Short mmCIF file of C-alpha atoms in Angstrom, two decimals:
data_model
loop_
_atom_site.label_atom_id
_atom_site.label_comp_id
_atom_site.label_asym_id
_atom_site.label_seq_id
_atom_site.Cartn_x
_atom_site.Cartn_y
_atom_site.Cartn_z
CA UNK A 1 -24.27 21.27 32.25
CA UNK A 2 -20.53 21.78 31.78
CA UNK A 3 -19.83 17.76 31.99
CA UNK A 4 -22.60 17.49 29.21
CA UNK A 5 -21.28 19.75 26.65
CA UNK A 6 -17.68 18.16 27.08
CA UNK A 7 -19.34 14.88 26.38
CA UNK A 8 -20.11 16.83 22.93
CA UNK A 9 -16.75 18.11 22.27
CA UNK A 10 -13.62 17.15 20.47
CA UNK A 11 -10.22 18.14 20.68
CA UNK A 12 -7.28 16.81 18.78
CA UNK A 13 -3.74 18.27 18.99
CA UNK A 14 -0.16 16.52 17.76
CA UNK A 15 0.98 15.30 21.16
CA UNK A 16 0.23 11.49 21.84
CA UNK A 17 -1.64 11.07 24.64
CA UNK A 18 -2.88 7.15 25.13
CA UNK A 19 -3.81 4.88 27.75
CA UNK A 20 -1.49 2.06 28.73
CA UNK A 21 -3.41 -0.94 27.41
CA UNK A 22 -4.48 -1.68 23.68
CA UNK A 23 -5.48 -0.45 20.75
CA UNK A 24 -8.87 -1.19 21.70
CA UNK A 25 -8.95 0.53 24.94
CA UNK A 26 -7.99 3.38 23.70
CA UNK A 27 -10.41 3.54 20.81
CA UNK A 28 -13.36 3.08 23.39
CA UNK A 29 -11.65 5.19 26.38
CA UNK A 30 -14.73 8.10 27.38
CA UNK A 31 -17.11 5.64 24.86
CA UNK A 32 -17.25 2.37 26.17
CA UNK A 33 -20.58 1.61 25.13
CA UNK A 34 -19.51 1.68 21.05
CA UNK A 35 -19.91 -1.87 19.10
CA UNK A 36 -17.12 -3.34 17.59
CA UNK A 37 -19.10 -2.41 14.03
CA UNK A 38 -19.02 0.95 14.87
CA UNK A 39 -15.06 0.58 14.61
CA UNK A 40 -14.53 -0.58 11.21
CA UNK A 41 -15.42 2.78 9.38
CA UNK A 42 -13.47 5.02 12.25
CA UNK A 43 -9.96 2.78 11.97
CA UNK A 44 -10.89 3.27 8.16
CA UNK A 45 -11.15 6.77 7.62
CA UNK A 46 -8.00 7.16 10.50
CA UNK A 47 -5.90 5.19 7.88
CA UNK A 48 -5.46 2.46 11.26
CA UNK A 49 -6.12 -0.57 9.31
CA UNK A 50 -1.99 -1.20 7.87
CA UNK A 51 -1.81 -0.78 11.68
CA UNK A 52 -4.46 -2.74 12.86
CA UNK A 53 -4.19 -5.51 10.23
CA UNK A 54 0.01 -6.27 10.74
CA UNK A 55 0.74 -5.78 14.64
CA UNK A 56 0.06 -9.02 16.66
CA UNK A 57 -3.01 -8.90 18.61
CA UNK A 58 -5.04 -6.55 16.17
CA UNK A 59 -7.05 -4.40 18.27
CA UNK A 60 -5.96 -6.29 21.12
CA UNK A 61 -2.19 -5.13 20.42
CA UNK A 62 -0.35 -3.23 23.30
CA UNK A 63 0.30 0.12 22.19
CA UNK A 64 2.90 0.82 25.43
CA UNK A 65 3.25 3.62 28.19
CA UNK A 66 1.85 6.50 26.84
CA UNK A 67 1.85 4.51 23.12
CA UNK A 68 5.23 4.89 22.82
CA UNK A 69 5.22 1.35 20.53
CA UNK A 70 3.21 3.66 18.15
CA UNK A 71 5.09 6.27 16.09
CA UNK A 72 4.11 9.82 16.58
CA UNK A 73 1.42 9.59 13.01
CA UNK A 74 -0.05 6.34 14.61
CA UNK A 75 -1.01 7.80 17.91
CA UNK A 76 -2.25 10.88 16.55
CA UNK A 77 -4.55 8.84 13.86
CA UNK A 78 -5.34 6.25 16.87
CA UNK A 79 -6.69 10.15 18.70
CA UNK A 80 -8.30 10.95 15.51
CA UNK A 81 -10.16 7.23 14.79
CA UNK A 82 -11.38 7.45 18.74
CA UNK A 83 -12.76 10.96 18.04
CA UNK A 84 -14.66 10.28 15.11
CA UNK A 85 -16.24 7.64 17.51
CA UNK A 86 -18.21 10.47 18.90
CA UNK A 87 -21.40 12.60 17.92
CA UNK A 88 -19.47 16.12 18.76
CA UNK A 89 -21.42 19.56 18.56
CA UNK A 90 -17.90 21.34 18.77
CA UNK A 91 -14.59 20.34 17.39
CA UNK A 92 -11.06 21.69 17.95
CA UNK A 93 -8.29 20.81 15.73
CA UNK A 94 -4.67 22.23 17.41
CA UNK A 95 -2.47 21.62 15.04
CA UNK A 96 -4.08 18.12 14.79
CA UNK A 97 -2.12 16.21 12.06
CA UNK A 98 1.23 18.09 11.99
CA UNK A 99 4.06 16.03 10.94
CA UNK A 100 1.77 13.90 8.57
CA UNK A 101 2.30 14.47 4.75
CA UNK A 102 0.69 16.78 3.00
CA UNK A 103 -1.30 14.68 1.04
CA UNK A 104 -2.51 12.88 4.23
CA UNK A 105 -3.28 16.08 6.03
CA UNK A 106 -5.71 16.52 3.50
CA UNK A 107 -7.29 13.32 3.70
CA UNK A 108 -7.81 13.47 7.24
CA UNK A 109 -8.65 17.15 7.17
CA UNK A 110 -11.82 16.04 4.47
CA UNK A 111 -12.74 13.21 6.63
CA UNK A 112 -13.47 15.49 9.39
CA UNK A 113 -15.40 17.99 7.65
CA UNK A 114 -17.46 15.01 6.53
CA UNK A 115 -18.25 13.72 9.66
CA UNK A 116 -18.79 16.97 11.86
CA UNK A 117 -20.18 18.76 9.07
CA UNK A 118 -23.19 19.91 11.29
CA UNK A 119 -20.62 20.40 14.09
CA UNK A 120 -18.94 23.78 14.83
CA UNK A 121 -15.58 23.57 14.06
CA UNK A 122 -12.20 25.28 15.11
CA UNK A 123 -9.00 25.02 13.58
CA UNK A 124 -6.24 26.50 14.97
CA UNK A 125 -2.67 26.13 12.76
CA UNK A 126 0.19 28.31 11.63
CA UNK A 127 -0.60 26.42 7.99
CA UNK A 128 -1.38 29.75 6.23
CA UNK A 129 -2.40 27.00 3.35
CA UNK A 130 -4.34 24.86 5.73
CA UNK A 131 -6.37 28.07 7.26
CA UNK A 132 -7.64 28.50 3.62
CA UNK A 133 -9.10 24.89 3.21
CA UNK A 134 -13.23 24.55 3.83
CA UNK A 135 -12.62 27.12 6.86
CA UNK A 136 -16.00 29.63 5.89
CA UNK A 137 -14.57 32.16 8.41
CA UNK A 138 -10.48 32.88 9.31
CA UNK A 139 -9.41 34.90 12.54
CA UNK A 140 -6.08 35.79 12.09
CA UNK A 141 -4.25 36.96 14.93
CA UNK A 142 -0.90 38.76 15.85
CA UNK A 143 0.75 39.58 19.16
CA UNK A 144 -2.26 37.60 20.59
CA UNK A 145 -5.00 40.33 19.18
CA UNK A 146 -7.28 39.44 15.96
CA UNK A 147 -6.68 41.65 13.69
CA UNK A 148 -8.77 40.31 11.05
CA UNK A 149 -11.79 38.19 10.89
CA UNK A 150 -13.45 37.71 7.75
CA UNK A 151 -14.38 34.85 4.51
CA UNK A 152 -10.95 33.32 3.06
CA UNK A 153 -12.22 35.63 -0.27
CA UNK A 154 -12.51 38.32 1.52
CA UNK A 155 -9.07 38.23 3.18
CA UNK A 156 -7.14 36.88 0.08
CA UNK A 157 -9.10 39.82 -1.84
CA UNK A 158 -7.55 42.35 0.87
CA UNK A 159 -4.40 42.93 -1.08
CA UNK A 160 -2.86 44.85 1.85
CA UNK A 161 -4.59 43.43 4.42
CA UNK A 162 -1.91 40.69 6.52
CA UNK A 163 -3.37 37.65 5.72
CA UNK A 164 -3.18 37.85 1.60
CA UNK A 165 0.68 39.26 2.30
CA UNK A 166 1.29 36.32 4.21
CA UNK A 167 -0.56 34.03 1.70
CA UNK A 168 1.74 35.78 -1.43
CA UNK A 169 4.75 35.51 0.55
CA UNK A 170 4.56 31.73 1.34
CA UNK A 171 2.98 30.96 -2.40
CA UNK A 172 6.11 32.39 -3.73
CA UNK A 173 8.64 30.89 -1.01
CA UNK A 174 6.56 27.23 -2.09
CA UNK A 175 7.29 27.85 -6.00
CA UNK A 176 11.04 29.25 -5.68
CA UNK A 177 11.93 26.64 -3.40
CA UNK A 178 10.14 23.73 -5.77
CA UNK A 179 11.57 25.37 -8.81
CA UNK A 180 15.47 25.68 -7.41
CA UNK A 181 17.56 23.28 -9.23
CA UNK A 182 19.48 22.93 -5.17
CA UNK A 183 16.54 21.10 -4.44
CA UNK A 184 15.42 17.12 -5.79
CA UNK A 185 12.85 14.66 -4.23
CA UNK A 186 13.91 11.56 -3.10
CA UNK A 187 12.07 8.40 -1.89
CA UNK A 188 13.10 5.58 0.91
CA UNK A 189 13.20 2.28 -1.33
CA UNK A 190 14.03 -0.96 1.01
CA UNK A 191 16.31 1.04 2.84
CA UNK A 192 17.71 3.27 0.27
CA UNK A 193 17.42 6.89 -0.53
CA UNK A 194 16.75 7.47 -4.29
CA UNK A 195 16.06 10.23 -6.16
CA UNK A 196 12.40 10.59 -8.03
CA UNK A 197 13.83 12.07 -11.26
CA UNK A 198 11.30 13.41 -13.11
CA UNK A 199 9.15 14.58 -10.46
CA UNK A 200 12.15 16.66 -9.33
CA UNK A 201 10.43 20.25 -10.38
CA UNK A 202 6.87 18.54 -9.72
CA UNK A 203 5.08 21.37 -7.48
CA UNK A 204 2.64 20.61 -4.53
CA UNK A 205 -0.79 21.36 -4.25
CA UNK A 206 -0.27 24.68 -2.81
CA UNK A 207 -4.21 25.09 -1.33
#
């Protein structure tokens, strides 16, 4: 019974953990028995395919001891494109795609709702931003105790309560930090640092 309801779970943290061998072994490792059209739409929604598509050998490419040819946002997408391989009943998400953009986090974060939607679904992240995203219930806990478990509304609507004083207190870091005139965006251009000008004050998507 327990080897059967690990079959149906997924867990995906930040650390890389991969086979020695390819791309492909790795997408199939614990799922050998998935067709090669069943990989298509899983490298897709991973954002794989610039990866797939330009390293020598394709799927066949040698992603090194421990994937240590990959950078640290290919392994964890390889982790994530091999996970959505699989039918899970209960998915953990540890910190899954820290150190991605936030723009990508989001992405990814979507693409998982959409494919486990009937799945339960744990995320665990220090993201006070994150925890508010298509969660429908958020245990927060301090000193390793919960000391609140309730609807995202329902905490943000908790004025006192520690989970809308956290949210305030990062919402205003966000805004004075994106507002300072110390800070500017810059872009890596063919080797280059340059500055993005106009987007200098440009806010992110907070939630």
């Amino acid at each position: 019974v327990l080897a059967q309801f690990r079959r149906s779970c997924v867990w995906l943290d930040p650390e890389v953990r991969l086979l020695k061998g390819s791309v492909l072994d790795n997408l199939r490792f614990g799922n050998e028995a998935v067709s090669l059209s069943e990989l298509g739409p899983a490298i897709h929604e991973a954002e794989l395919t610039d990866l797939v598509d330009n390293r020598s050998g394709g799927l066949t490419a040698y992603v090194g001891e421990g994937g240590g040819r990959l950078s640290g946002g290919e392994g964890q997408r390889l982790r994530m494109a091999r996970a959505l391989l699989r039918d899970a009943q209960v998915v953990v998400l540890d910190e899954a795609f820290r150190g991605l953009d936030q723009q990508q986090r989001e992405r990814l974060f979507d693409r998982c709702h959409q494919r486990w939607s009937n799945a339960t679904t744990l995320n665990i992240t220090h993201d006070i931003f994150e925890a508010n995203r298509n969660f429908e219930r958020i245990l927060v806990i301090r000193g390793g105790r919960v000391i609140q478990d309730d609807t995202p509304a329902a905490l943000l609507g908790d004025r006192t309560g520690h989970y809308a004083q956290l949210f305030r207190f990062e919402e205003d870091r966000q805004k004075a930090l994106w507002s300072s005139d110390d800070w500017a965006q810059v872009e890596l251009v063919n080797g280059q640092l340059k500055e993005r000008g106009d987007d200098r004050h440009r806010q992110p998507n907070l939630v």
